[in-house]
Structure formats: structure tokens, C-alpha cells
Amino acid sequence: MSEKNLHIKENKIDSSVSLGGLNLKNPVMTASGTFGYGLEFTPFMDLASLGAIIVKGLSLKPRCGNPAPRIAETPCGMLNAIGLQNIGVDAFISDKLPLLADIDTHVIANIFGETVEQYCEVARRLEDCETVKAVEINISCPNVKRGGIVFGVDPVEAAKVVSTVKKSVKRLHVMTKLSPNVTDIKVMVRAVEEAGTDSISLINTLSGMAVDVEKRSPRLGTVTGGLSGPAIRPVALKMLWEAAGVAAVPLIGVGGITTTRDALEFIIAGAAAVQVGTASFMDPSASQSVAHGIDDYLKRHSMTLSELRGSLSTP
Amino acid sequence: MSEKNLHIKENKIDSSVSLGGLNLKNPVMTASGTFGYGLEFTPFMDLASLGAIIVKGLSLKPRCGNPAPRIAETPCGMLNAIGLQNIGVDAFISDKLPLLADIDTHVIANIFGETVEQYCEVARRLEDCETVKAVEINISCPNVKRGGIVFGVDPVEAAKVVSTVKKSVKRLHVMTKLSPNVTDIKVMVRAVEEAGTDSISLINTLSGMAVDVEKRSPRLGTVTGGLSGPAIRPVALKMLWEAAGVAAVPLIGVGGITTTRDALEFIIAGAAAVQVGTASFMDPSASQSVAHGIDDYLKRHSMTLSELRGSLSTP
Amino acid sequence: MKAFSRATVLYNRESECGARRLGLKLKADGLRPGHFFMLRSPNTIDPLLSRPLGLYRVLDAAGEVLPVKRQSPFSGEGIEFLYNVVGRGTTLLSEKQPGDELQLLGPLGNGFPLPQDLGTDKAIMVGGGMGIVPFYLMAALLKDGLFLFGARGAADAALAEDFSGLPCRVEVSTEDGSVGAKGLVTALLARELTPDSLVYACGPPAMLKAVAAMAASAGARSYVSLEKTMACGIGVCLGCAVKIKAEHAGARGQLKMVCSEGPVFDSVTIDWDDIC
Amino acid sequence: MKAFSRATVLYNRESECGARRLGLKLKADGLRPGHFFMLRSPNTIDPLLSRPLGLYRVLDAAGEVLPVKRQSPFSGEGIEFLYNVVGRGTTLLSEKQPGDELQLLGPLGNGFPLPQDLGTDKAIMVGGGMGIVPFYLMAALLKDGLFLFGARGAADAALAEDFSGLPCRVEVSTEDGSVGAKGLVTALLARELTPDSLVYACGPPAMLKAVAAMAASAGARSYVSLEKTMACGIGVCLGCAVKIKAEHAGARGQLKMVCSEGPVFDSVTIDWDDIC
Ligand SMILES: Cc1cc2nc3c(=O)[nH]c(=O)nc-3n(C[C@H](O)[C@H](O)[C@H](O)COP(=O)(O)OP(=O)(O)OC[C@H]3O[C@@H](n4cnc5c(N)ncnc54)[C@H](O)[C@@H]3O)c2cc1C
Ligand SMILES: Cc1cc2nc3c(=O)[nH]c(=O)nc-3n(C[C@H](O)[C@H](O)[C@H](O)COP(=O)(O)OP(=O)(O)OC[C@H]3O[C@@H](n4cnc5c(N)ncnc54)[C@H](O)[C@@H]3O)c2cc1C
Ligand SMILES: Cc1cc2nc3c(=O)[nH]c(=O)nc-3n(C[C@H](O)[C@H](O)[C@H](O)COP(=O)(O)O)c2cc1C
Ligand SMILES: Cc1cc2nc3c(=O)[nH]c(=O)nc-3n(C[C@H](O)[C@H](O)[C@H](O)COP(=O)(O)O)c2cc1C
Ligand code: FES
Ligand code: FES
């Protein structure tokens, strides 16, 4: 993992970071599914203030997703059961990508499939799109060929997806996004690392549920859904820290990051970069504020980003 | 599982419940480690309003627990790293139990050990204490004989603890408390059920962590700790619901229950009873309010507790 | 212009009918009837999500309701919301005092299509309860509006007095008959509806479904403002999906987002069976 | 009597020195110097935990500070807190208006042992910053008290004026020398300390450690009020453990709970290396 964090004097901070070949101007990205295709946010912030934007998960064919209700609020969090609704990789390439060609930050495509082959095919179609710099593999999806068990909770299946996608592409950086719904995150980290991932992002949503006690019915159309937001931050941080203990590739922290301080927790615990997710719903400029806030912290503490990374002093 | 929920007219509600032989006057208990030895709460509430109190986890020898800081607040939750500090089972029997002899509710002892033998020995010592009606086995403890891996994440080790404790006692009801830090809670449910547990409580705390970004040090003396409180409720509820799909023994829902509505979510999803934990720190009479609130709900909806249990209407 | 901004509370008082009036100091333009804002308390992350409230009226620099002119879009120095306290978010909102700050995102949504653009200068507006909200500004745009207001009782019905300065006929129905006609607002609509009516409706889903059905069978056009639980308000979370009839589905499929493609929809496009 | 109750805010204003005075209407008795309460905002679960604040003064039914009588325990119709805004919980607290309600649990803790019970009628009280809090009531109990107050600057130091009606000599030191002696409050203590002094201290850990060491080497008794992050306030979560020197450990081991076995400890029993 090559580094490029120069601490320049005179209050100019270089917070750029290289994730194994993928150079970001700063360590702040937006989490898939919480930032649309990016352009929705231009009235509220400057996309160029971000290290990268990660767009909504793409599948081979368009998907219309799950029945309503699709979201439910929980204490300091929210459940979603969007069901990976998306316009499909082809419509993304033809309709959305041209609009993103000129923005001054990297575009990363989050991809998923119901079979290993579908993952690869989506990645292959993106391989020729210059605007897309990396794919983030969402392995928190049911494997239809294996009775619907989620790829992301089985190290063998997860590794199969990653190694096959990695072989299908040349130019694209391959980031793998882990599910937190596992006994030991370190097992998953090792599995996808051996499978050749270039970086690892974690965590996706925790499995959760809520009930309307007056109607005695689930508050999500699909009964269970994914929990995100500040509530899950302690869990995400612990997994990031555990992963940092075993990973050689760069790690990207995700889960409940709302403020600069939250992002710093992950970087101090070992993250090379972070993703801001649900926070963008609370404040559409949250990711930009976090990016600026990290610069301010580095300035105030006269540190470089690489000095900060993993600087946690443990007893 | 025998039932004893009679819906009596004239606004008298019978919310008693039988957990496979253990008869509770209502389905509300207090969670271990959040209610001391019960007596601390007598200035604030009537212990007799509860179905049972579960006391702080007991080990064979006294334990002094972990270094400070031991608690850290997180969004709608808290982390603790108390380290299972306790006075030991013998001091509990000689000093605390006599004081509990006359309270008008059941006393359940939460027990743990570092080896299977220690679990059994604690249970055996409680077997002769009339005041204790049940033991709740906390399997979220490191197994020192197996390199510190937690009993509760390994179905084989968990089953070993449960079946051995079950064989060591005759009179005592054996409740097993599951850890949520596993890929598939159903596997653990089946394992402890086959091992002979009389009931199952879930969940214990989620693994979590927090960092002080100014000091760049962990906010807990042990770096990581257990996350509890409203933040984890959606995760607990989902696990309870999954467990209800496979369990034959009664289930006790725990995790983030703060209000009556929260408790009802678990009962509607299939819980026979619930435990109120961290909420007792926010309001020492929270468990009593929940018990009363459940009665009110049953009255308002003219339902019996057993009609309510598992009444979730899914699509 | 859509923006995410902080605004100071000018007033936040209960009106005669129990609903609350919230005035905020905020320079805003491009405001149209049917627009909404996402509101939240700053410095609080529980409740996590912002709450959508429809734009009611526009204020001047002194915090007074702007005398209405027939112009759209509207602009002003402040905006007024009218809301009911129903749960945690609105309870928190009701505790805000003059001088307190709120965060708000908006104006959002498409708003109602203007009668002028639909080739007419009159329209029948049907509002149930808080469904009154979009029609103050709409009535201000019409030469000859008709507002049918369905209220639960006399207290609710008092809200109609807000419309007294507007060039708009107001008919009220109450469920208990205490004011105006007794019964549902759809009975009033039945009396007025003709094939060339242009109907706008906002209110509970069952009312909207009934209005849509009545308009369709009379051969009249109708537009409805829908509600869904929202997280983002800007079309990115895909949480507020509403189902469109297959024959009206576009290339993007049978779902539309209420926040960004609505909240106002031509009622013939909606799959009402999916709504209630 | 320990209770969990709701209390109405009487006042909540910033004092000259930046610290805030919070008056609550609450019938309370059994109040002693060194007692504390756990406070929270009702209807909010974030921040989750209640916050401990020390009892400052006792109020009468009109919300006025009770003229002090030499009696303990105290009782009154209201209580006053003095607090600094340092983070989320205290910020939220500072936003409460007269008429708002708070939940509070208390009085909690052991409080300071009374001089009378220790066979004397005088004592040296050492307070650093907000460490002034327990000493208003304590000074009211003494015939001949001495309060040494360590403040950061002139603003802080103004708090000492609260003591003007009490039978108590007050000496102030400020770090910048703007009021009283320049330097740390321990320098004042050094001048006054004799082997038969009874010393009470409350303030930052480093100050308490220094006071404990000075008293010990002078052969004087000293009692300190400690702070730890608290969840329950009543000895059940075991979160606020403090380490006791091995030779003072009882049957329950080397840990004591600050909330229920403290917050006041005989300073010779504390393992100061574990504190700072
Ligand atoms: C576009 C739009 C415009 C609206 N305009 C107004 C208005 O002008 N005046 C007004 O009083 N109300 C309006 N509403 C409804 C208002 O958003 C809800 O009453 C409010 O969000 C409830 O929040 P709560 O926290 O108080 O209630 P909660 O405790 O969250 O829930 C109480 C009830 O309100 C419903 N609800 C909760 N959140 C939402 C949400 N985000 N969207 C819709 N329903 C929800 C729940 O299903 C529940 O039945 C509008 C809704 C939408 C979508
Ligand atoms: C027995 C006792 C009596 C106290 N009396 C007073 C008093 O009379 N006046 C006063 O101004 N302060 C008093 N404090 C300190 C007061 O409790 C904290 O300042 C307050 O809890 C901070 O809450 P916060 O949410 O504003 O800050 P946070 O955002 O939670 O944290 C800000 C800082 O305060 C510290 N802190 C946070 N929570 C606690 C806690 N529960 N206990 C101790 N420190 C904490 C943190 O370590 C951090 O450094 C007392 C503390 C104790 C234990
Ligand atoms: C509404 C919503 C939609 C999401 N869609 C996706 C997705 O398409 N692909 C994906 O990998 N993660 C998706 N996620 C997960 C987020 O990218 C992120 O991992 C998770 O929300 C935790 O981060 P947060 O707490 O900051 O939101 C989605 C999350 C939300 C809330
Ligand atoms: C401070 C603290 C101490 C705890 N100690 C124990 C314990 O000794 N044994 C045990 O089985 N669970 C223990 N728990 C876990 C709780 O019993 C409960 O399972 C968990 O906190 C989730 O419920 P809650 O969110 O309602 O608190 C403890 C929890 C807390 C917060
Ligand atoms: S609220 Fe997010 S898409 Fe409509
Ligand atoms: S705060 Fe819980 S034991 Fe002291």
C-alpha cells in the first residue's frame, strides 16, 4: 500500500490518500445507496470536495426493489428494505455516466448480482467506462444458486465472487464491501484479501427489524431490513479495528459516520478512508463537512493523514 | 410449553406466563447486570410488579473486573466493559440471597465461568437455594481452555455448557442467554435447545468500540466492549423473530427495551417474556412501567398474553 | 432554489383548531403550491430523520403573511407551515420557541401543475384535514377557485377562515355536521364535478382514492398530493416509492419517488390498489 | 429520601462567570453537602445516560435561596445546581426554559462526613472550579469555616461572592493572579494546613491528588469528592469503579463505586496512581 500523505506547511493540508493504486484527493467518500448518482447533491455541496462518490448498487438488469414500506426509523438509526432497486448497469452507463464525466472527483460503482457470473458481467461492462475508477463489490446479496444464502456470510462464496470479478477486469480497482452479520469479520477479511481484492470497505447494514405494535405488522414490507445510521457506529468501528489487525490491503470505514469526529474514530482505528452514508439524508452536505473537518483536525494537530491512520494508543 | 394466560373479564388482566415450568406472574424481568441484586431499586419501584429479577452475573470466585473507563455513551446506546465484576456465588448466597428471600417475585441467577466445570459448579451451589428459581447461563464468556474463544459463538461449546449445567441441576430451570455476535442465530438456538435448555433469552450485548479522537485512545479501558440500549433493539428483535421460527422452548426477548411499546414488539414477534436492561439506568422504574403497560395494552385490545405472542401478521 | 439551510423560528403557536402554525425566517423563492420542506432540529440525532411538511403560506420581512398576488412562483422573506402533532418528530417541533433554529431542506417536490399551464383559470381544490396546506397558495393563483374542505368537526373547520381574503369560494363539510354539510368532502365534490373540472386533492389516502375515482368516472382531470415516509426528500434513498399503473410506467419502471417525482401525481397514473 | 421524579425548571441562567445556575422546584429532604443528582431531559433517549450534578443550594417555595441555618440534613422546596456547559448533555440542559420539566434521580451518594461527627466544628474546604459546589452547604454547617477557592481567572472567581453571607472566610487564588493570590489553590492550602486540620476537597483529579498528598504529609485528615463517568448513579452498573489501596480494600475487593460508596472518600484509601 503506497502512501502519498505530505504534510505541507503554511496551513495547506494534503489529505490525499492512495488506496493501492486508486489515488483519492481526500479520504471521504459517499456510501452506496445514500448518494444517488451524485448529481442530486449538487444544489447542496461541491462534489469536488470529496475523495470519491460511490453510486447506488448496480445489477445486470434493472430491478424494481421491494414493496412499501421500505424505510422505518429506529433509535438513532433507520431500517431500509429498498431491495436494491436500480436502473441496471446499461442504463447507468448510457444515461447517468455521461453526466458524471466532468465532475472533479472519482466515481466508484457499487455492483451486485445473484450469481457470481452476474457480478462479473456488471464489472466487465464498467471496465470500458473511463469515468468509473473502481467497483465496490456488495457481497451482502443472496446467492440464488445456493438457496439464497448471502455471499457475504460465507468466506468461500465471497472469495469466489471477488476472485472472479478481479479476473474479469484489468483497469478497475476492486473494493470489496463486507457484511457485518458474521461471527468473525477477520475470517471474511482474510478470505477476500486472498481472493485478490485491492481494498476492503466495511460495514454494510446490520440485519434488523421493527414492528408496529398497534397494527401488529412489520414496519417494513419485507419484515426485516438493514440497519444504518449512528446507532451502528460502535459495531462498525469495532469491526474496522479488528480488520485492521489482520488486513494488508487498505480499509475503508463505513457505518454511522455523521460528523468529522466519527470519521476520525475510524481513521485512528486504522481506516485509510471512510464513507458517509445515512448522514447524507440528515444533511445533504454532511460528506463535504466531514472532508473539511478532517483537514481542520490535521492542521490543528499538525499531523499528516498517514500519521493519524492507526494512531490509536491502546493500553 | 404449557400456557396459563387466562383473560378474565371486568378489566382484571391475567398476564402470567409459564416458561416451561417456571411460572411468572407477568412477562417482564430485569436483565442481568443492569439491576444489581434488585434491592437497590426498592426506593423507586415495587419489585413485586415484576415477573422476575435476574441478578448480576455470578462466577465461582469473586472477580474485580476491568480497568476504567468501563462505560462510554454512544448514539442511543452505551458500551460497557465491566468485565463481569461480581462478588462470587458464595458471597451472593450468604450475603445477598437472604435479603431477597421475602420479595414477592422470582429471583433468577445469571451465571458464567471460564470453563464448563466452573459453570456447573456455580449452578450446583445455587441448586440448594430455594430463593433462586432459575439460572440464566451467560455463554458470552471466553473459554480459557479453548484459547479464549467465546463459548457463545461456537454451537458445540455452547451446547456442552448447557447440557452439562442441565445435568448438574434438578430443581432449577435452565435459561440460556445467547450472544448476538454470530452469523446465524438459528444455529445457536438449535444447539442449546438440543442440549436441553428450558428456555432461551436473547440477546446479550453486541461487540462495539468507541475512540476519543482528541486523545487518540479507546473510550473503554479494554478497547472493545458490549453495546446495549435502544440502538440495538432492531437487531435484537430480528434475532428474536428468527429464533421464534425454529425454537420449541420459550424465548425471552432482550435488547434495547425501554418502553411498553418496545416490549410488545418482542412479544408480537414471538417472545414469551422480555427483559428490561439499560433502560433501568435511564429510569429506575422502567421495568415496572413496562409491566403495567403490557397489562394496559392487553386490556385495551381485549387480548390475552398468549394471543398476543407471535401475533405478527406477515405479508 | 433548493437549499439546505438554518432558519429562525418566528412563531410556533397552536391555532384554534389544534393544528400549529410555524413561521420561519427564510429568504426563499421559486415557491409553488404543493412544495414541501424537510425539517429537523439541529444538534439532535434522535429522531434521526427529517420530517416533511408542506409549504402553507409565504411571509414578509416582518413575519406577516404576504398579501397574495397572482404570481407564481412565490418568493418571500419567510414561510409558514401548518402541522398536526402526531408523534415524536412533530412533538419535538412543537417545543421550539421563537428564536430557536431549525434546519430545513427545500423547497422540494414538483408542486401542483398550475391551472394556467393546463389551460384554465379555475379549479376545484379538495382538502381533507391537513390537506388544506397546498391550497392557500393555489387559491391565490386562481381567478375563480373553489375549495372544498373536509374537516372532522367545528374546530378543524375554523381553518377555512384563513381563506377569507382570497378570491376563492369555500365549502366546508364536517363529519359531525357541526359546520357546513354533514358527511364527507366527496359528497361536496359530487355536486360540483363536471367533465371539464380540474381537480386538485390533498388529504388522507382513502379520500384521494375516492376523489381520483370520481374524477375519472366524470371524465375530469385530477391531481393528487401523496404522502410516504421519507428519509432523504431528494430522490436518492428510494424509500418513498409509489406504484404506477403498468400502462403509465416509463423506462424506469413501475415505481416513482414521491419526494422527487411527486408528491403531486396525475391520479390516473397511480396504482391505487397499492396505496389503500 | 432517594427518588426518581420530575421537576419543573424555575430558572436556568448564565452567571457572571459563565457557569449556569439551574433552579428546580422539588420537595426534597435529607440533603447533605456532597450529595448529587442524576439529571435528564424527559422524552429524549439521546444522549442516553443521565448526567450527574452536585447539589449546590437549597431553595424555598418562592424559588429563593434558603437562608442557611446550621442544620443537616437540609430540606427545601427546591434545589439549585451550578454547572458548566462542556458537552452534549450539558448543552441540552442549558437550553431548558423555565416551566420545562427535567427528570432527576437523587439525592445520591454519601456526601461529606460532617465535621461535627468527626469531632470538630471547623474545616478547610478546597474547591477548584466547579469543585465549589458541595461547599456552599458545608460552609453553612460550620461555625468557623475556611474556603480556599482555586479559579482560573477573575470571571470564575466571582462565584466566591455567593459565600458572602456565610460564616466562612474565603481565600481565592487565580491562575492568572487577576484576583487573590496568583497560582494554584494548593499554595493557599500549604499556608493553612496543620496536623489537626480537617480538609475537604472537590475539583480536578490533579488538584485532589495534590491535596491528598499534602494533607497526608502534614498528618491531617482529608476527604475528597471524586468524579467518574456514570450510567446508573445507584451502584448497579459497576461503571464508576475507583481503585482503593490494597490495605484499605474490604471483603468486596479493591474497587468501590463512586456513585454509591462515594463520591466522597477518605483520601488515604484511594489508589491515586490509578486516577491520574
Ligand atoms: C410531502 C409531505 C407533506 C406533508 N405536509 C404536512 C403538513 O403540511 N402538515 C402536517 O401536519 N403534516 C404533513 N405531512 C405529514 C408529516 O410529515 C407527518 O405527520 C410527520 O412526519 C410525523 O412525524 P412524527 O415524528 O410526529 O410522527 P411519527 O412518530 O414518526 O409517526 C406518527 C405517524 O405519522 C406517520 N409518519 C411518520 N413519519 C412520516 C413521514 N416522514 N412522512 C409521512 N408520514 C409519516 C407514521 O406512519 C405514523 O402513523 C406531510 C407529509 C409528506 C410526505
Ligand atoms: C458526582 C458528580 C458530581 C458532579 N457535579 C457537577 C457539578 O455540580 N457541576 C458541574 O458542572 N459538573 C459536575 N459534574 C460533572 C458533570 O457530570 C459533567 O460535566 C457532565 O456529565 C458532562 O456531560 P456532557 O454531556 O455535557 O459532556 P460529554 O459530552 O458527555 O463529555 C464532555 C466531558 O465531560 C466528561 N463527562 C461526560 N459524562 C460524564 C459523567 N457522567 N460524569 C463525569 N464526567 C463526564 C467527559 O469525559 C468529557 O471530558 C459532576 C460529576 C460527578 C460524577
Ligand atoms: C437507503 C439505503 C440504501 C443502501 N443501498 C446500498 C447499496 O445499493 N449497495 C451497498 O453496498 N450498500 C447500500 N447501503 C448500505 C450503505 O452503503 C452503508 O454501508 C450503510 O448504510 C452503513 O453506513 P451508514 O450508517 O453511514 O449509512 C444502503 C444503505 C441505505 C440506508
Ligand atoms: C452494565 C451492564 C452489565 C451487564 N452485565 C451482564 C451480566 O453480568 N451477565 C449477562 O448475561 N448480561 C449482562 N449484561 C447484558 C444485559 O443483560 C443485556 O443482555 C444487554 O444489555 C442488552 O439489553 P439492553 O439493551 O436492554 O440493556 C450487562 C449489560 C450492561 C449494560
Ligand atoms: S425520501 Fe428518499 S427517495 Fe424519496
Ligand atoms: S454509576 Fe452505576 S455503579 Fe456507579
JSON list of C-alpha atoms in Angstrom, two decimals, chain C residues 67-135:
[
{"chain": "C", "resi": 67, "resn": "PRO", "atom": "CA", "xyz": [-50.85, 39.66, 0.82]},
{"chain": "C", "resi": 68, "resn": "VAL", "atom": "CA", "xyz": [-51.36, 37.32, -2.07]},
{"chain": "C", "resi": 69, "resn": "LYS", "atom": "CA", "xyz": [-50.72, 38.36, -5.60]},
{"chain": "C", "resi": 70, "resn": "ARG", "atom": "CA", "xyz": [-51.48, 36.19, -8.54]},
{"chain": "C", "resi": 71, "resn": "GLN", "atom": "CA", "xyz": [-47.94, 35.24, -9.38]},
{"chain": "C", "resi": 72, "resn": "SER", "atom": "CA", "xyz": [-46.05, 32.02, -9.33]},
{"chain": "C", "resi": 73, "resn": "PRO", "atom": "CA", "xyz": [-43.53, 31.05, -8.24]},
{"chain": "C", "resi": 74, "resn": "PHE", "atom": "CA", "xyz": [-43.81, 32.91, -4.95]},
{"chain": "C", "resi": 75, "resn": "SER", "atom": "CA", "xyz": [-40.95, 34.44, -3.06]},
{"chain": "C", "resi": 76, "resn": "GLY", "atom": "CA", "xyz": [-40.69, 35.92, 0.38]},
{"chain": "C", "resi": 77, "resn": "GLU", "atom": "CA", "xyz": [-38.64, 36.52, 3.49]},
{"chain": "C", "resi": 78, "resn": "GLY", "atom": "CA", "xyz": [-40.29, 33.76, 5.47]},
{"chain": "C", "resi": 79, "resn": "ILE", "atom": "CA", "xyz": [-42.52, 30.74, 5.20]},
{"chain": "C", "resi": 80, "resn": "GLU", "atom": "CA", "xyz": [-45.34, 29.33, 7.26]},
{"chain": "C", "resi": 81, "resn": "PHE", "atom": "CA", "xyz": [-46.17, 25.70, 7.96]},
{"chain": "C", "resi": 82, "resn": "LEU", "atom": "CA", "xyz": [-49.37, 24.29, 9.38]},
{"chain": "C", "resi": 83, "resn": "TYR", "atom": "CA", "xyz": [-48.96, 20.98, 11.14]},
{"chain": "C", "resi": 84, "resn": "ASN", "atom": "CA", "xyz": [-50.52, 18.49, 13.49]},
{"chain": "C", "resi": 85, "resn": "VAL", "atom": "CA", "xyz": [-48.63, 16.96, 16.38]},
{"chain": "C", "resi": 86, "resn": "VAL", "atom": "CA", "xyz": [-48.84, 13.23, 15.74]},
{"chain": "C", "resi": 87, "resn": "GLY", "atom": "CA", "xyz": [-45.61, 11.65, 17.02]},
{"chain": "C", "resi": 88, "resn": "ARG", "atom": "CA", "xyz": [-42.09, 12.26, 18.25]},
{"chain": "C", "resi": 89, "resn": "GLY", "atom": "CA", "xyz": [-40.86, 14.48, 15.46]},
{"chain": "C", "resi": 90, "resn": "THR", "atom": "CA", "xyz": [-43.80, 16.84, 15.50]},
{"chain": "C", "resi": 91, "resn": "THR", "atom": "CA", "xyz": [-43.83, 16.88, 19.31]},
{"chain": "C", "resi": 92, "resn": "LEU", "atom": "CA", "xyz": [-40.21, 18.00, 19.28]},
{"chain": "C", "resi": 93, "resn": "LEU", "atom": "CA", "xyz": [-41.09, 20.60, 16.67]},
{"chain": "C", "resi": 94, "resn": "SER", "atom": "CA", "xyz": [-43.95, 21.89, 18.81]},
{"chain": "C", "resi": 95, "resn": "GLU", "atom": "CA", "xyz": [-41.49, 22.64, 21.62]},
{"chain": "C", "resi": 96, "resn": "LYS", "atom": "CA", "xyz": [-39.46, 25.08, 19.55]},
{"chain": "C", "resi": 97, "resn": "GLN", "atom": "CA", "xyz": [-39.62, 28.66, 20.72]},
{"chain": "C", "resi": 98, "resn": "PRO", "atom": "CA", "xyz": [-39.25, 31.90, 18.78]},
{"chain": "C", "resi": 99, "resn": "GLY", "atom": "CA", "xyz": [-35.55, 32.46, 18.27]},
{"chain": "C", "resi": 100, "resn": "ASP", "atom": "CA", "xyz": [-34.74, 28.76, 18.13]},
{"chain": "C", "resi": 101, "resn": "GLU", "atom": "CA", "xyz": [-33.21, 27.42, 14.95]},
{"chain": "C", "resi": 102, "resn": "LEU", "atom": "CA", "xyz": [-34.34, 24.64, 12.66]},
{"chain": "C", "resi": 103, "resn": "GLN", "atom": "CA", "xyz": [-32.63, 23.01, 9.72]},
{"chain": "C", "resi": 104, "resn": "LEU", "atom": "CA", "xyz": [-34.60, 22.72, 6.57]},
{"chain": "C", "resi": 105, "resn": "LEU", "atom": "CA", "xyz": [-34.18, 21.33, 3.12]},
{"chain": "C", "resi": 106, "resn": "GLY", "atom": "CA", "xyz": [-36.30, 22.67, 0.31]},
{"chain": "C", "resi": 107, "resn": "PRO", "atom": "CA", "xyz": [-38.39, 23.68, -1.44]},
{"chain": "C", "resi": 108, "resn": "LEU", "atom": "CA", "xyz": [-38.81, 20.08, -2.59]},
{"chain": "C", "resi": 109, "resn": "GLY", "atom": "CA", "xyz": [-41.08, 18.18, -4.91]},
{"chain": "C", "resi": 110, "resn": "ASN", "atom": "CA", "xyz": [-42.83, 19.07, -8.15]},
{"chain": "C", "resi": 111, "resn": "GLY", "atom": "CA", "xyz": [-45.76, 21.03, -6.71]},
{"chain": "C", "resi": 112, "resn": "PHE", "atom": "CA", "xyz": [-49.15, 21.12, -8.39]},
{"chain": "C", "resi": 113, "resn": "PRO", "atom": "CA", "xyz": [-49.23, 21.82, -12.10]},
{"chain": "C", "resi": 114, "resn": "LEU", "atom": "CA", "xyz": [-50.59, 25.35, -12.47]},
{"chain": "C", "resi": 115, "resn": "PRO", "atom": "CA", "xyz": [-54.10, 25.77, -13.88]},
{"chain": "C", "resi": 116, "resn": "GLN", "atom": "CA", "xyz": [-52.77, 28.37, -16.29]},
{"chain": "C", "resi": 117, "resn": "ASP", "atom": "CA", "xyz": [-50.40, 25.79, -17.73]},
{"chain": "C", "resi": 118, "resn": "LEU", "atom": "CA", "xyz": [-53.28, 23.37, -18.01]},
{"chain": "C", "resi": 119, "resn": "GLY", "atom": "CA", "xyz": [-55.25, 25.95, -19.98]},
{"chain": "C", "resi": 120, "resn": "THR", "atom": "CA", "xyz": [-57.73, 27.09, -17.36]},
{"chain": "C", "resi": 121, "resn": "ASP", "atom": "CA", "xyz": [-58.05, 29.69, -14.67]},
{"chain": "C", "resi": 122, "resn": "LYS", "atom": "CA", "xyz": [-60.26, 27.76, -12.32]},
{"chain": "C", "resi": 123, "resn": "ALA", "atom": "CA", "xyz": [-60.02, 24.58, -10.39]},
{"chain": "C", "resi": 124, "resn": "ILE", "atom": "CA", "xyz": [-61.73, 22.59, -7.65]},
{"chain": "C", "resi": 125, "resn": "MET", "atom": "CA", "xyz": [-59.44, 22.05, -4.69]},
{"chain": "C", "resi": 126, "resn": "VAL", "atom": "CA", "xyz": [-60.33, 19.23, -2.34]},
{"chain": "C", "resi": 127, "resn": "GLY", "atom": "CA", "xyz": [-58.59, 19.21, 1.04]},
{"chain": "C", "resi": 128, "resn": "GLY", "atom": "CA", "xyz": [-59.08, 16.79, 3.92]},
{"chain": "C", "resi": 129, "resn": "GLY", "atom": "CA", "xyz": [-57.71, 17.84, 7.32]},
{"chain": "C", "resi": 130, "resn": "MET", "atom": "CA", "xyz": [-54.09, 18.97, 6.94]},
{"chain": "C", "resi": 131, "resn": "GLY", "atom": "CA", "xyz": [-54.71, 18.51, 3.22]},
{"chain": "C", "resi": 132, "resn": "ILE", "atom": "CA", "xyz": [-55.65, 22.17, 3.29]},
{"chain": "C", "resi": 133, "resn": "VAL", "atom": "CA", "xyz": [-51.97, 23.08, 3.21]},
{"chain": "C", "resi": 134, "resn": "PRO", "atom": "CA", "xyz": [-51.14, 23.36, -0.51]},
{"chain": "C", "resi": 135, "resn": "PHE", "atom": "CA", "xyz": [-54.35, 25.19, -1.34]}
]
